[in-house]
Short mmCIF file of C-alpha atoms in Angstrom, two decimals:
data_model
loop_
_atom_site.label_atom_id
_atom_site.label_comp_id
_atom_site.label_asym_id
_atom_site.label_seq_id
_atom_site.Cartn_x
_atom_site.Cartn_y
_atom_site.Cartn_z
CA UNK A 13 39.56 1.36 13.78
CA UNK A 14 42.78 2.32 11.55
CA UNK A 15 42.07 3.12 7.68
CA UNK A 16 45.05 1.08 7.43
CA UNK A 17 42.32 -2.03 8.18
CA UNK A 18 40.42 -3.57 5.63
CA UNK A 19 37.05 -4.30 5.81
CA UNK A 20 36.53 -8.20 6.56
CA UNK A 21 34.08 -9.95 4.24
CA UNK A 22 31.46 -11.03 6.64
CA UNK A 23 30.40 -14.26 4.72
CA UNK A 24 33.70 -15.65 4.67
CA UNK A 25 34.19 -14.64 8.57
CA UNK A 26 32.94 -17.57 10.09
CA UNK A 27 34.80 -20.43 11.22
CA UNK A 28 32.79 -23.18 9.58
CA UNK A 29 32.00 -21.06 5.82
CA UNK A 30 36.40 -20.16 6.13
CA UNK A 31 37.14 -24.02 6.31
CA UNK A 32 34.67 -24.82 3.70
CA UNK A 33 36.15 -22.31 1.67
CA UNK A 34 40.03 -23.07 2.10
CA UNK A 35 39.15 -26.98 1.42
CA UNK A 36 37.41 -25.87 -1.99
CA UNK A 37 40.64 -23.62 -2.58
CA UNK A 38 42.39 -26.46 -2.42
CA UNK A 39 40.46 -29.27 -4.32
CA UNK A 40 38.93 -29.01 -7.47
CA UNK A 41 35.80 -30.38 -6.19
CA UNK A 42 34.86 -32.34 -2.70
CA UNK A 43 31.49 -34.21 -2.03
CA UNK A 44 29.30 -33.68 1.51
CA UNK A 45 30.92 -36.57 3.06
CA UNK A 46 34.57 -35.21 2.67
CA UNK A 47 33.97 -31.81 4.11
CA UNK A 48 31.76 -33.34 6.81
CA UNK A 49 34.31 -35.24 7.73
CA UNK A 50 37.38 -32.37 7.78
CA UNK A 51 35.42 -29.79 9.23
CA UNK A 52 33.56 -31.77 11.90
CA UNK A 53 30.56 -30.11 11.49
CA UNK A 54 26.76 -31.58 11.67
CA UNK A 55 25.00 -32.18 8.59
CA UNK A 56 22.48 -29.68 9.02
CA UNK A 57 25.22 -26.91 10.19
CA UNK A 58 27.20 -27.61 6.98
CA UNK A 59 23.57 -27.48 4.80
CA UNK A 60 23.51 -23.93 6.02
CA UNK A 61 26.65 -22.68 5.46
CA UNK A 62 26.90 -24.58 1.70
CA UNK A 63 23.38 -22.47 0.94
CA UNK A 64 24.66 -19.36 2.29
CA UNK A 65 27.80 -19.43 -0.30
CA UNK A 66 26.05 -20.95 -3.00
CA UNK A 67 22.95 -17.77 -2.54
CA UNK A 68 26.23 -15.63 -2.31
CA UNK A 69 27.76 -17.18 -5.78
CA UNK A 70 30.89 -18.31 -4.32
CA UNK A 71 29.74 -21.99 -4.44
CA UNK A 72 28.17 -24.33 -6.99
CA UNK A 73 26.35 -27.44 -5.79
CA UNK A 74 25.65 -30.42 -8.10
CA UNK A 75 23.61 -33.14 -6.77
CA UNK A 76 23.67 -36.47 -8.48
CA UNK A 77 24.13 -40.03 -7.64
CA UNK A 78 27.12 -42.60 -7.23
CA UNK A 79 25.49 -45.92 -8.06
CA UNK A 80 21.56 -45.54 -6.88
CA UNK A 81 22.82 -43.16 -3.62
CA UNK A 82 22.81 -39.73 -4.01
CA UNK A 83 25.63 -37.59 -3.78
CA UNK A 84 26.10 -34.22 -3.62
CA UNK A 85 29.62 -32.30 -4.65
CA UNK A 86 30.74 -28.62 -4.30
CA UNK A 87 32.55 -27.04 -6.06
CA UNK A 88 34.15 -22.85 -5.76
CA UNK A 89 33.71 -20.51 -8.30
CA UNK A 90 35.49 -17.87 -9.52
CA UNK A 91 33.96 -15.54 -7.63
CA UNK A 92 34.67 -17.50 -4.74
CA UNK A 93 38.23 -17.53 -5.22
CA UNK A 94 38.07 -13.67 -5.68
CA UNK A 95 36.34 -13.28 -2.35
CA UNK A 96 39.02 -15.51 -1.02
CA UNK A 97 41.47 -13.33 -2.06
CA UNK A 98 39.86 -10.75 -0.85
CA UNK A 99 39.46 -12.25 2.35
CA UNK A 100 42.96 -13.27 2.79
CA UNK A 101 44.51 -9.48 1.52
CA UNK A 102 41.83 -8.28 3.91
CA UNK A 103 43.18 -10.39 7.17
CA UNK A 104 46.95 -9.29 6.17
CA UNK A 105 46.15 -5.65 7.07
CA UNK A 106 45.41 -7.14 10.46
CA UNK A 107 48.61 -8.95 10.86
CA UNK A 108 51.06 -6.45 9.85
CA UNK A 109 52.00 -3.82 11.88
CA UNK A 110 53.77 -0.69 10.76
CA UNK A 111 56.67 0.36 13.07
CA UNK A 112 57.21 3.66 14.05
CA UNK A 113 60.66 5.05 12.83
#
């Protein structure tokens, strides 16, 4: 591999964690139900991946109720958004290739 490729963050490098990422990007804060529902994913898949980036810091996960049922709601921290970053910078050396004069 090229030195001119950067090292993809292998967290962040799966299809399901990516999406759950980009939505939190993207909204200040979504509950289980939302990303469930825009990622397509089972509930057991997505409890996974929400404990793998929450052990990794680059979720927060508050659990509470609305009414008398519970809710849970997610959240990305700033390290998320760094790793995002990170991610994104990373995937660019991927996608642009030098040409040759």
């Amino acid at each position: 591999m090229s030195a001119a490729f950067k090292k993809l963050n292998p967290l962040l490098h799966s299809e399901l964690r990516l999406a759950i990422m980009a939505l939190l990007m993207e909204l200040e804060e979504a509950d289980f139900s939302y990303i469930k529902e825009k990622t397509e994913a089972t509930s057991g898949n997505l409890s996974i991946q929400f404990d793998k980036l929450a052990e990794a810091g680059y979720i927060r996960i508050e659990k509470g109720f609305a009414g008398k049922k519970p809710k849970t709601t997610y959240s990305i921290t700033p390290a998320g958004i760094e790793a995002m970053q990170e991610y994104v910078d990373a995937l660019k050396s991927y996608l642009i290739i030098p040409h040759e004069q």
